[in-house]
mmCIF file of C-alpha atoms in Angstrom:
data_model
loop_
_atom_site.group_PDB
_atom_site.id
_atom_site.type_symbol
_atom_site.label_atom_id
_atom_site.label_comp_id
_atom_site.label_asym_id
_atom_site.label_seq_id
_atom_site.Cartn_x
_atom_site.Cartn_y
_atom_site.Cartn_z
ATOM 1 C CA MET A 1 -249.420 -136.185 -27.746
ATOM 2 C CA GLU A 2 -250.632 -138.271 -30.704
ATOM 3 C CA GLN A 3 -250.118 -135.324 -33.052
ATOM 4 C CA THR A 4 -246.593 -134.786 -31.738
ATOM 5 C CA SER A 5 -245.694 -138.440 -32.229
ATOM 6 C CA LYS A 6 -246.915 -138.357 -35.820
ATOM 7 C CA LEU A 7 -244.755 -135.345 -36.544
ATOM 8 C CA LYS A 8 -241.783 -136.942 -34.814
ATOM 9 C CA LEU A 9 -242.282 -140.075 -36.912
ATOM 10 C CA ASN A 10 -241.905 -138.069 -40.093
ATOM 11 C CA SER A 11 -239.202 -135.717 -38.857
ATOM 12 C CA GLY A 12 -236.109 -135.411 -41.000
ATOM 13 C CA THR A 13 -237.500 -137.846 -43.560
ATOM 14 C CA LEU A 14 -240.665 -137.981 -45.622
ATOM 15 C CA LEU A 15 -242.506 -135.023 -44.103
ATOM 16 C CA VAL A 16 -239.661 -132.534 -44.507
ATOM 17 C CA PHE A 17 -238.907 -133.927 -47.987
ATOM 18 C CA ILE A 18 -242.513 -133.361 -49.108
ATOM 19 C CA LEU A 19 -242.451 -129.840 -47.670
ATOM 20 C CA THR A 20 -239.160 -129.130 -49.446
ATOM 21 C CA VAL A 21 -240.470 -130.310 -52.826
ATOM 22 C CA GLY A 22 -243.716 -128.433 -52.161
ATOM 23 C CA VAL A 23 -241.854 -125.176 -51.563
ATOM 24 C CA PHE A 24 -239.788 -125.889 -54.691
ATOM 25 C CA GLY A 25 -243.021 -126.152 -56.698
ATOM 26 C CA ILE A 26 -244.440 -122.951 -55.212
ATOM 27 C CA ILE A 27 -241.247 -120.913 -55.801
ATOM 28 C CA ASN A 28 -240.796 -122.499 -59.214
ATOM 29 C CA THR A 29 -244.277 -121.335 -60.228
ATOM 30 C CA GLU A 30 -243.376 -117.808 -59.116
ATOM 31 C CA MET A 31 -239.875 -117.516 -60.592
ATOM 32 C CA GLY A 32 -239.864 -119.990 -63.488
ATOM 33 C CA VAL A 33 -241.505 -117.643 -65.990
ATOM 34 C CA ILE A 34 -238.592 -115.193 -65.746
ATOM 35 C CA GLY A 35 -236.645 -117.203 -68.319
ATOM 36 C CA ILE A 36 -239.492 -117.390 -70.849
ATOM 37 C CA LEU A 37 -240.798 -113.812 -70.952
ATOM 38 C CA PRO A 38 -239.944 -113.417 -74.670
ATOM 39 C CA LEU A 39 -241.832 -116.663 -75.394
ATOM 40 C CA ILE A 40 -244.830 -115.462 -73.360
ATOM 41 C CA ALA A 41 -244.781 -112.214 -75.342
ATOM 42 C CA GLU A 42 -244.726 -114.158 -78.606
ATOM 43 C CA THR A 43 -247.399 -116.641 -77.513
ATOM 44 C CA PHE A 44 -249.877 -114.032 -76.271
ATOM 45 C CA HIS A 45 -248.972 -111.305 -78.783
ATOM 46 C CA VAL A 46 -247.873 -108.756 -76.193
ATOM 47 C CA THR A 47 -244.634 -106.859 -75.604
ATOM 48 C CA VAL A 48 -241.879 -108.256 -73.377
ATOM 49 C CA PRO A 49 -242.506 -105.525 -70.730
ATOM 50 C CA GLN A 50 -246.185 -106.537 -70.734
ATOM 51 C CA ALA A 51 -245.167 -110.187 -70.395
ATOM 52 C CA GLY A 52 -243.162 -109.078 -67.364
ATOM 53 C CA TRP A 53 -246.451 -108.541 -65.545
ATOM 54 C CA THR A 54 -246.652 -112.326 -65.130
ATOM 55 C CA VAL A 55 -243.771 -111.883 -62.670
ATOM 56 C CA SER A 56 -244.768 -108.511 -61.214
ATOM 57 C CA VAL A 57 -248.403 -109.404 -60.489
ATOM 58 C CA PHE A 58 -247.374 -112.554 -58.640
ATOM 59 C CA ALA A 59 -244.721 -110.740 -56.580
ATOM 60 C CA LEU A 60 -247.050 -107.848 -55.761
ATOM 61 C CA VAL A 61 -249.801 -110.157 -54.498
ATOM 62 C CA VAL A 62 -247.277 -112.087 -52.387
ATOM 63 C CA ALA A 63 -245.984 -108.871 -50.830
ATOM 64 C CA ILE A 64 -249.517 -107.685 -49.992
ATOM 65 C CA SER A 65 -250.772 -110.996 -48.634
ATOM 66 C CA ALA A 66 -247.625 -112.136 -46.780
ATOM 67 C CA PRO A 67 -248.587 -110.732 -43.341
ATOM 68 C CA ILE A 68 -252.325 -111.325 -43.801
ATOM 69 C CA THR A 69 -253.099 -114.789 -45.171
ATOM 70 C CA PRO A 70 -250.858 -116.775 -42.777
ATOM 71 C CA LEU A 71 -252.650 -114.989 -39.926
ATOM 72 C CA LEU A 72 -256.113 -115.739 -41.352
ATOM 73 C CA PHE A 73 -255.378 -119.443 -41.855
ATOM 74 C CA SER A 74 -253.348 -119.918 -38.654
ATOM 75 C CA GLY A 75 -256.182 -121.644 -36.771
ATOM 76 C CA MET A 76 -257.020 -124.186 -39.479
ATOM 77 C CA ASN A 77 -255.746 -127.737 -39.865
ATOM 78 C CA ARG A 78 -252.406 -127.263 -41.579
ATOM 79 C CA LYS A 79 -252.764 -130.255 -43.836
ATOM 80 C CA LYS A 80 -256.081 -128.939 -45.176
ATOM 81 C CA VAL A 81 -254.608 -125.490 -45.787
ATOM 82 C CA MET A 82 -251.627 -126.982 -47.623
ATOM 83 C CA LEU A 83 -253.964 -129.073 -49.786
ATOM 84 C CA LEU A 84 -255.999 -125.959 -50.578
ATOM 85 C CA ALA A 85 -252.877 -124.048 -51.599
ATOM 86 C CA LEU A 86 -251.474 -126.900 -53.698
ATOM 87 C CA GLY A 87 -254.879 -127.471 -55.322
ATOM 88 C CA ILE A 88 -255.194 -123.819 -56.358
ATOM 89 C CA PHE A 89 -251.602 -123.739 -57.631
ATOM 90 C CA THR A 90 -252.226 -126.870 -59.694
ATOM 91 C CA LEU A 91 -255.541 -125.592 -61.103
ATOM 92 C CA SER A 92 -254.074 -122.178 -61.921
ATOM 93 C CA ASN A 93 -251.171 -123.778 -63.758
ATOM 94 C CA VAL A 94 -253.598 -125.917 -65.766
ATOM 95 C CA ILE A 95 -255.441 -122.736 -66.775
ATOM 96 C CA SER A 96 -252.103 -121.138 -67.729
ATOM 97 C CA MET A 97 -251.312 -124.157 -69.896
ATOM 98 C CA PHE A 98 -254.403 -123.883 -72.055
ATOM 99 C CA THR A 99 -255.519 -120.262 -72.066
ATOM 100 C CA SER A 100 -254.865 -118.021 -75.070
ATOM 101 C CA ASN A 101 -256.072 -114.897 -73.257
ATOM 102 C CA PHE A 102 -253.349 -112.799 -71.617
ATOM 103 C CA THR A 103 -255.721 -111.246 -69.059
ATOM 104 C CA LEU A 104 -256.826 -114.715 -67.951
ATOM 105 C CA LEU A 105 -253.160 -115.722 -67.701
ATOM 106 C CA LEU A 106 -252.521 -112.803 -65.327
ATOM 107 C CA ILE A 107 -255.555 -113.774 -63.218
ATOM 108 C CA ALA A 108 -254.298 -117.371 -63.112
ATOM 109 C CA ARG A 109 -250.942 -116.034 -61.894
ATOM 110 C CA ALA A 110 -252.460 -113.740 -59.256
ATOM 111 C CA LEU A 111 -254.863 -116.168 -57.548
ATOM 112 C CA PRO A 112 -252.337 -118.739 -56.273
ATOM 113 C CA ALA A 113 -250.020 -115.932 -55.171
ATOM 114 C CA PHE A 114 -252.436 -115.156 -52.315
ATOM 115 C CA LEU A 115 -251.721 -118.611 -50.851
ATOM 116 C CA HIS A 116 -247.977 -118.584 -51.562
ATOM 117 C CA PRO A 117 -247.181 -117.051 -48.116
ATOM 118 C CA VAL A 118 -249.572 -119.492 -46.420
ATOM 119 C CA TYR A 119 -247.909 -122.610 -47.804
ATOM 120 C CA VAL A 120 -244.337 -121.397 -47.390
ATOM 121 C CA SER A 121 -244.848 -120.070 -43.846
ATOM 122 C CA MET A 122 -246.633 -123.247 -42.781
ATOM 123 C CA ALA A 123 -243.887 -125.370 -44.366
ATOM 124 C CA PHE A 124 -241.332 -123.575 -42.161
ATOM 125 C CA THR A 125 -243.572 -123.924 -39.099
ATOM 126 C CA VAL A 126 -244.326 -127.622 -39.632
ATOM 127 C CA ALA A 127 -240.687 -128.463 -40.373
ATOM 128 C CA ALA A 128 -239.614 -126.742 -37.162
ATOM 129 C CA ALA A 129 -242.370 -128.490 -35.168
ATOM 130 C CA SER A 130 -241.363 -131.914 -36.511
ATOM 131 C CA VAL A 131 -238.147 -131.950 -34.469
ATOM 132 C CA SER A 132 -236.826 -130.686 -31.149
ATOM 133 C CA ARG A 133 -236.358 -126.937 -30.676
ATOM 134 C CA GLU A 134 -232.577 -127.356 -30.900
ATOM 135 C CA GLN A 135 -232.841 -129.171 -34.235
ATOM 136 C CA ALA A 136 -235.484 -126.846 -35.717
ATOM 137 C CA PRO A 137 -232.995 -124.678 -37.689
ATOM 138 C CA LYS A 138 -231.703 -127.791 -39.470
ATOM 139 C CA ALA A 139 -235.221 -128.872 -40.458
ATOM 140 C CA VAL A 140 -236.065 -125.360 -41.690
ATOM 141 C CA ALA A 141 -232.764 -125.286 -43.618
ATOM 142 C CA LYS A 142 -233.902 -128.350 -45.579
ATOM 143 C CA VAL A 143 -237.088 -126.543 -46.595
ATOM 144 C CA PHE A 144 -234.967 -123.556 -47.634
ATOM 145 C CA ILE A 145 -233.214 -125.874 -50.078
ATOM 146 C CA GLY A 146 -236.581 -126.007 -51.860
ATOM 147 C CA VAL A 147 -236.614 -122.203 -51.984
ATOM 148 C CA SER A 148 -233.091 -122.073 -53.434
ATOM 149 C CA ALA A 149 -233.754 -124.909 -55.885
ATOM 150 C CA GLY A 150 -236.935 -123.191 -57.061
ATOM 151 C CA MET A 151 -234.915 -120.084 -57.892
ATOM 152 C CA VAL A 152 -231.853 -121.872 -59.269
ATOM 153 C CA LEU A 153 -233.349 -124.777 -61.196
ATOM 154 C CA GLY A 154 -236.827 -123.455 -61.941
ATOM 155 C CA VAL A 155 -235.724 -120.776 -64.402
ATOM 156 C CA PRO A 156 -233.321 -122.848 -66.572
ATOM 157 C CA VAL A 157 -235.489 -126.005 -66.544
ATOM 158 C CA THR A 158 -238.654 -124.116 -67.489
ATOM 159 C CA SER A 159 -236.750 -122.106 -70.092
ATOM 160 C CA TYR A 160 -235.343 -125.289 -71.649
ATOM 161 C CA ILE A 161 -238.688 -127.110 -71.771
ATOM 162 C CA ALA A 162 -240.602 -124.114 -73.097
ATOM 163 C CA SER A 163 -238.015 -123.195 -75.747
ATOM 164 C CA GLU A 164 -237.480 -126.792 -76.919
ATOM 165 C CA VAL A 165 -241.158 -127.833 -76.897
ATOM 166 C CA SER A 166 -243.717 -125.097 -76.149
ATOM 167 C CA PHE A 167 -245.009 -122.604 -73.601
ATOM 168 C CA THR A 168 -247.765 -125.072 -72.727
ATOM 169 C CA MET A 169 -245.253 -127.759 -71.797
ATOM 170 C CA GLY A 170 -243.301 -125.240 -69.709
ATOM 171 C CA MET A 171 -246.469 -124.622 -67.711
ATOM 172 C CA ALA A 172 -247.012 -128.384 -67.575
ATOM 173 C CA PHE A 173 -243.764 -128.674 -65.605
ATOM 174 C CA PHE A 174 -245.177 -126.339 -62.927
ATOM 175 C CA THR A 175 -248.428 -128.313 -62.938
ATOM 176 C CA ALA A 176 -246.733 -131.690 -62.594
ATOM 177 C CA VAL A 177 -244.589 -130.669 -59.603
ATOM 178 C CA ASN A 178 -247.504 -129.132 -57.706
ATOM 179 C CA ALA A 179 -249.834 -132.040 -58.540
ATOM 180 C CA LEU A 180 -247.295 -134.632 -57.350
ATOM 181 C CA VAL A 181 -246.828 -132.800 -54.039
ATOM 182 C CA LEU A 182 -250.618 -132.528 -53.706
ATOM 183 C CA VAL A 183 -250.945 -136.312 -54.030
ATOM 184 C CA ALA A 184 -247.996 -136.923 -51.673
ATOM 185 C CA THR A 185 -249.549 -134.582 -49.093
ATOM 186 C CA VAL A 186 -252.873 -136.446 -49.278
ATOM 187 C CA LEU A 187 -251.192 -139.828 -48.865
ATOM 188 C CA PHE A 188 -248.308 -139.239 -46.489
ATOM 189 C CA VAL A 189 -248.727 -136.024 -44.489
ATOM 190 C CA PRO A 190 -250.625 -136.562 -41.207
ATOM 191 C CA SER A 191 -253.585 -134.455 -40.183
ATOM 192 C CA MET A 192 -252.236 -131.435 -38.350
ATOM 193 C CA PRO A 193 -254.961 -129.641 -36.402
ATOM 194 C CA VAL A 194 -253.799 -126.596 -34.473
ATOM 195 C CA GLU A 195 -253.880 -127.666 -30.834
ATOM 196 C CA GLU A 196 -253.404 -124.232 -29.272
ATOM 197 C CA ARG A 197 -255.287 -121.649 -31.265
ATOM 198 C CA LEU A 198 -254.214 -118.084 -30.769
ATOM 199 C CA SER A 199 -256.626 -115.266 -31.424
ATOM 200 C CA TYR A 200 -255.737 -112.761 -34.113
ATOM 201 C CA GLY A 201 -255.224 -110.213 -31.364
ATOM 202 C CA GLU A 202 -252.727 -112.425 -29.549
ATOM 203 C CA GLN A 203 -250.766 -112.993 -32.745
ATOM 204 C CA LEU A 204 -250.799 -109.323 -33.696
ATOM 205 C CA GLY A 205 -249.569 -108.675 -30.178
ATOM 206 C CA VAL A 206 -246.050 -109.694 -31.246
ATOM 207 C CA LEU A 207 -245.923 -106.361 -33.075
ATOM 208 C CA ARG A 208 -245.861 -104.622 -29.717
ATOM 209 C CA LYS A 209 -242.424 -106.075 -28.997
ATOM 210 C CA LYS A 210 -239.339 -104.054 -29.924
ATOM 211 C CA ILE A 211 -237.415 -107.216 -30.792
ATOM 212 C CA THR A 212 -239.974 -108.008 -33.512
ATOM 213 C CA TRP A 213 -239.534 -104.621 -35.170
ATOM 214 C CA TYR A 214 -235.746 -104.737 -34.887
ATOM 215 C CA SER A 215 -235.871 -108.132 -36.592
ATOM 216 C CA ILE A 216 -238.223 -106.929 -39.347
ATOM 217 C CA LEU A 217 -236.036 -103.904 -40.108
ATOM 218 C CA ALA A 218 -232.826 -105.956 -40.031
ATOM 219 C CA VAL A 219 -234.285 -108.550 -42.410
ATOM 220 C CA THR A 220 -235.639 -105.893 -44.782
ATOM 221 C CA LEU A 221 -232.240 -104.228 -44.960
ATOM 222 C CA ILE A 222 -230.160 -107.401 -45.320
ATOM 223 C CA ASN A 223 -232.441 -108.800 -48.021
ATOM 224 C CA GLY A 224 -232.413 -105.395 -49.684
ATOM 225 C CA ALA A 225 -228.618 -105.594 -49.818
ATOM 226 C CA LEU A 226 -228.690 -109.128 -51.228
ATOM 227 C CA PHE A 227 -231.308 -108.689 -53.915
ATOM 228 C CA GLY A 228 -230.521 -105.037 -54.593
ATOM 229 C CA PHE A 229 -227.229 -106.105 -56.121
ATOM 230 C CA PHE A 230 -228.420 -109.504 -57.386
ATOM 231 C CA SER A 231 -231.062 -107.758 -59.513
ATOM 232 C CA TYR A 232 -228.240 -106.154 -61.489
ATOM 233 C CA MET A 233 -225.586 -108.862 -61.212
ATOM 234 C CA SER A 234 -225.905 -109.807 -64.892
ATOM 235 C CA ASP A 235 -225.486 -106.181 -65.904
ATOM 236 C CA TYR A 236 -222.495 -105.799 -63.545
ATOM 237 C CA LEU A 237 -220.775 -108.831 -65.049
ATOM 238 C CA LYS A 238 -221.479 -107.596 -68.574
ATOM 239 C CA ILE A 239 -220.442 -103.962 -68.081
ATOM 240 C CA VAL A 240 -217.734 -104.112 -65.400
ATOM 241 C CA THR A 241 -216.248 -107.600 -65.735
ATOM 242 C CA GLU A 242 -216.885 -107.580 -69.515
ATOM 243 C CA VAL A 243 -217.743 -111.248 -69.971
ATOM 244 C CA SER A 244 -220.056 -113.044 -72.402
ATOM 245 C CA TYR A 245 -223.631 -114.068 -71.653
ATOM 246 C CA THR A 246 -222.504 -117.704 -71.563
ATOM 247 C CA ILE A 247 -220.085 -116.967 -68.730
ATOM 248 C CA ILE A 248 -222.701 -114.825 -66.995
ATOM 249 C CA SER A 249 -225.163 -117.730 -67.080
ATOM 250 C CA SER A 250 -222.514 -120.051 -65.633
ATOM 251 C CA LEU A 251 -221.702 -117.623 -62.824
ATOM 252 C CA LEU A 252 -225.388 -117.151 -61.996
ATOM 253 C CA LEU A 253 -225.777 -120.941 -61.814
ATOM 254 C CA ILE A 254 -222.768 -121.130 -59.478
ATOM 255 C CA TYR A 255 -224.343 -118.410 -57.325
ATOM 256 C CA GLY A 256 -227.619 -120.288 -57.148
ATOM 257 C CA LEU A 257 -226.103 -123.681 -56.346
ATOM 258 C CA ALA A 258 -223.953 -122.035 -53.677
ATOM 259 C CA ASN A 259 -227.225 -120.828 -52.081
ATOM 260 C CA ILE A 260 -228.078 -124.455 -51.331
ATOM 261 C CA VAL A 261 -224.664 -124.984 -49.707
ATOM 262 C CA GLY A 262 -225.317 -121.886 -47.582
ATOM 263 C CA ASN A 263 -228.703 -123.301 -46.504
ATOM 264 C CA VAL A 264 -227.075 -126.482 -45.232
ATOM 265 C CA ILE A 265 -224.275 -124.667 -43.376
ATOM 266 C CA ALA A 266 -226.716 -122.204 -41.800
ATOM 267 C CA GLY A 267 -228.957 -124.973 -40.501
ATOM 268 C CA LYS A 268 -226.042 -126.451 -38.580
ATOM 269 C CA GLN A 269 -224.643 -123.132 -37.316
ATOM 270 C CA LEU A 270 -227.978 -121.697 -36.189
ATOM 271 C CA ALA A 271 -228.526 -124.803 -34.094
ATOM 272 C CA VAL A 272 -225.214 -124.113 -32.337
ATOM 273 C CA ASN A 273 -224.878 -120.317 -32.044
ATOM 274 C CA PRO A 274 -227.645 -118.232 -33.678
ATOM 275 C CA ILE A 275 -226.452 -114.927 -32.191
ATOM 276 C CA ARG A 276 -223.067 -115.287 -33.854
ATOM 277 C CA SER A 277 -224.728 -115.980 -37.204
ATOM 278 C CA MET A 278 -226.935 -112.881 -36.909
ATOM 279 C CA VAL A 279 -224.021 -110.608 -36.034
ATOM 280 C CA LEU A 280 -221.558 -111.951 -38.588
ATOM 281 C CA ILE A 281 -223.746 -112.179 -41.705
ATOM 282 C CA PRO A 282 -224.032 -108.410 -42.450
ATOM 283 C CA ILE A 283 -220.338 -107.894 -41.606
ATOM 284 C CA VAL A 284 -219.126 -110.677 -43.904
ATOM 285 C CA LEU A 285 -221.515 -109.566 -46.653
ATOM 286 C CA PHE A 286 -220.208 -105.998 -46.346
ATOM 287 C CA THR A 287 -216.615 -107.226 -46.722
ATOM 288 C CA SER A 288 -217.558 -109.369 -49.732
ATOM 289 C CA TYR A 289 -219.248 -106.469 -51.530
ATOM 290 C CA ILE A 290 -216.211 -104.266 -50.922
ATOM 291 C CA CYS A 291 -214.038 -106.955 -52.547
ATOM 292 C CA LEU A 292 -216.510 -107.204 -55.416
ATOM 293 C CA TYR A 293 -216.326 -103.467 -56.030
ATOM 294 C CA LEU A 294 -212.521 -103.395 -55.917
ATOM 295 C CA LEU A 295 -211.980 -106.542 -58.018
ATOM 296 C CA GLY A 296 -214.950 -106.293 -60.360
ATOM 297 C CA GLU A 297 -212.805 -106.224 -63.522
ATOM 298 C CA TRP A 298 -210.939 -109.465 -62.693
ATOM 299 C CA LEU A 299 -212.938 -112.526 -63.813
ATOM 300 C CA THR A 300 -211.158 -115.094 -61.625
ATOM 301 C CA ALA A 301 -211.661 -112.988 -58.513
ATOM 302 C CA MET A 302 -215.294 -112.358 -59.458
ATOM 303 C CA ALA A 303 -215.943 -116.091 -59.829
ATOM 304 C CA VAL A 304 -214.621 -116.704 -56.320
ATOM 305 C CA ILE A 305 -216.519 -113.734 -54.854
ATOM 306 C CA ILE A 306 -219.787 -114.793 -56.513
ATOM 307 C CA LEU A 307 -219.347 -118.304 -55.112
ATOM 308 C CA ILE A 308 -218.841 -116.821 -51.636
ATOM 309 C CA LEU A 309 -221.782 -114.432 -52.060
ATOM 310 C CA GLY A 310 -223.982 -117.344 -53.116
ATOM 311 C CA ILE A 311 -223.112 -119.273 -49.964
ATOM 312 C CA LEU A 312 -223.659 -116.163 -47.843
ATOM 313 C CA ALA A 313 -227.022 -115.485 -49.510
ATOM 314 C CA GLY A 314 -228.266 -118.975 -48.640
ATOM 315 C CA TYR A 315 -226.867 -118.627 -45.119
ATOM 316 C CA ALA A 316 -228.492 -115.207 -44.740
ATOM 317 C CA GLN A 317 -231.953 -116.434 -45.787
ATOM 318 C CA ASN A 318 -231.991 -119.037 -43.028
ATOM 319 C CA THR A 319 -230.582 -116.564 -40.505
ATOM 320 C CA MET A 320 -233.174 -113.915 -41.367
ATOM 321 C CA GLN A 321 -236.067 -116.369 -41.072
ATOM 322 C CA TYR A 322 -234.722 -117.481 -37.681
ATOM 323 C CA MET A 323 -234.274 -113.865 -36.597
ATOM 324 C CA ILE A 324 -237.987 -113.111 -36.951
ATOM 325 C CA THR A 325 -239.473 -116.437 -35.828
ATOM 326 C CA ASP A 326 -237.246 -116.514 -32.743
ATOM 327 C CA ALA A 327 -238.477 -113.009 -31.896
ATOM 328 C CA ALA A 328 -242.117 -114.173 -31.997
ATOM 329 C CA PRO A 329 -242.172 -117.901 -31.123
ATOM 330 C CA GLU A 330 -245.718 -117.635 -29.759
ATOM 331 C CA ALA A 331 -247.113 -116.920 -33.272
ATOM 332 C CA PRO A 332 -245.012 -118.994 -35.698
ATOM 333 C CA ASP A 333 -247.267 -118.769 -38.775
ATOM 334 C CA PHE A 334 -247.695 -115.011 -38.443
ATOM 335 C CA ALA A 335 -243.957 -114.622 -37.783
ATOM 336 C CA ASN A 336 -243.138 -116.514 -40.991
ATOM 337 C CA GLY A 337 -245.572 -114.256 -42.815
ATOM 338 C CA LEU A 338 -243.705 -111.249 -41.428
ATOM 339 C CA TYR A 339 -240.459 -112.787 -42.683
ATOM 340 C CA LEU A 340 -241.891 -113.149 -46.203
ATOM 341 C CA LEU A 341 -243.194 -109.564 -46.067
ATOM 342 C CA SER A 342 -239.825 -108.221 -44.921
ATOM 343 C CA ALA A 343 -237.920 -110.219 -47.526
ATOM 344 C CA ASN A 344 -240.160 -109.085 -50.400
ATOM 345 C CA LEU A 345 -240.137 -105.491 -49.189
ATOM 346 C CA GLY A 346 -236.344 -105.574 -48.963
ATOM 347 C CA THR A 347 -236.081 -106.983 -52.490
ATOM 348 C CA THR A 348 -238.284 -104.214 -53.897
ATOM 349 C CA ILE A 349 -236.580 -101.346 -52.062
ATOM 350 C CA GLY A 350 -233.084 -102.762 -52.597
ATOM 351 C CA ALA A 351 -233.534 -103.056 -56.356
ATOM 352 C CA ALA A 352 -234.884 -99.494 -56.496
ATOM 353 C CA VAL A 353 -232.029 -97.981 -54.452
ATOM 354 C CA CYS A 354 -229.292 -99.852 -56.332
ATOM 355 C CA GLY A 355 -231.011 -98.784 -59.559
ATOM 356 C CA VAL A 356 -230.681 -95.140 -58.502
ATOM 357 C CA PHE A 357 -226.923 -95.593 -58.002
ATOM 358 C CA ILE A 358 -226.703 -97.054 -61.517
ATOM 359 C CA THR A 359 -228.674 -94.151 -62.993
ATOM 360 C CA VAL A 360 -226.594 -91.511 -61.231
ATOM 361 C CA SER A 361 -223.104 -93.010 -61.265
ATOM 362 C CA GLY A 362 -223.084 -96.156 -63.426
ATOM 363 C CA THR A 363 -223.414 -99.933 -63.053
ATOM 364 C CA ARG A 364 -220.235 -100.361 -60.989
ATOM 365 C CA TYR A 365 -221.718 -98.247 -58.195
ATOM 366 C CA SER A 366 -224.810 -100.438 -57.729
ATOM 367 C CA VAL A 367 -222.765 -102.119 -54.974
ATOM 368 C CA PHE A 368 -222.936 -98.908 -52.933
ATOM 369 C CA GLY A 369 -226.681 -99.367 -52.445
ATOM 370 C CA SER A 370 -226.059 -102.786 -50.882
ATOM 371 C CA LEU A 371 -223.296 -101.391 -48.686
ATOM 372 C CA LEU A 372 -225.594 -98.686 -47.307
ATOM 373 C CA PHE A 373 -228.264 -101.272 -46.511
ATOM 374 C CA LEU A 374 -225.753 -103.470 -44.703
ATOM 375 C CA VAL A 375 -224.396 -100.623 -42.563
ATOM 376 C CA ALA A 376 -227.953 -99.794 -41.459
ATOM 377 C CA SER A 377 -228.728 -103.483 -40.858
ATOM 378 C CA MET A 378 -225.781 -103.835 -38.464
ATOM 379 C CA MET A 379 -227.395 -101.291 -36.147
ATOM 380 C CA PHE A 380 -230.736 -103.120 -36.050
ATOM 381 C CA VAL A 381 -229.069 -106.517 -35.622
ATOM 382 C CA ALA A 382 -227.184 -105.093 -32.613
ATOM 383 C CA LEU A 383 -230.420 -103.700 -31.164
ATOM 384 C CA ARG A 384 -232.140 -107.028 -31.785
ATOM 385 C CA VAL A 385 -229.385 -108.991 -30.013
ATOM 386 C CA ARG A 386 -229.475 -106.606 -27.057
ATOM 387 C CA ALA A 387 -233.275 -106.866 -26.855
ATOM 388 C CA LYS A 388 -233.049 -110.660 -26.845
ATOM 389 C CA LYS A 389 -230.551 -110.647 -23.986
ATOM 390 C CA SER A 390 -232.792 -108.369 -21.924
ATOM 391 C CA LEU A 391 -235.789 -110.720 -22.173
#
């Protein structure tokens, strides 16, 4: 009861804020280097494709560890695990700041990636536990703002600092954010021992439920649709809409900021009618991509569609996380790990499939990959909803 009261005391305020900034720092560390790959190549005397390994290695480790590390750490005091993750992220960023060896840089990128799923999944779990079950989607939505902000703000801020000052100072930005959250966690986050420890077998038992697999497949497909096209959005705007890189950057910023709006809306809607959100998101996304394909050459229409897609992407992320955690409420940390696995797997497969459409038919047809994913996702969402009703 004492633990519950501590969480309630922090609910909706300082605790969720610290978790949100913490997730921002974690995602920022992962995604921020995307905007400075040429500078990394120049600093470490490697090619730009080789510099790209600073992104690929991190993402690969996250994908591998997503279902494993949250399970392994699920029985430990959550505050201690968060401090461990933040400490390693901070230390690794310090190493990245000062090393001149590219191999050591890659190692410094890979090590914290193992604990990325642990921190993010626990942040979702703790945020949800800090409020009533009905209000949990709203609390999780606030943490998702950290995810969106890490993607939206991390790249341009890091790019600006690194290009205006140096690569070292760009890494210092990562370090500062993670270090500040580390200190805030020490000072303000209560001890959070796990009161009801589940064995690994009990947690893995959620994989025996059909609803879990329907949710995993639906999330993989929906995220594949989202990031399959998003991976090539810049190319689509350049080739099909025929706009300058300045306009492309502005549209990408609009898309990213709209993600945050989608997070907020989803938190409120999931608390009211989660089934409706699950059913509607692939249908509305499908309609939006059809409009994008038909109106791709018209800049004004594209600006409106990208704004809508950005909101839907933020909405979808919250809905997908809810879809999996609601299917396995008895193992929240493991369920969040499964969400991260599904999302990363969807991103990888989606980008590959949409890339095939570009290779075979041209950039305009990259949308078709997303449409195929969404059609398939509708079937698994329907199966998931039916399985939920039969419980």
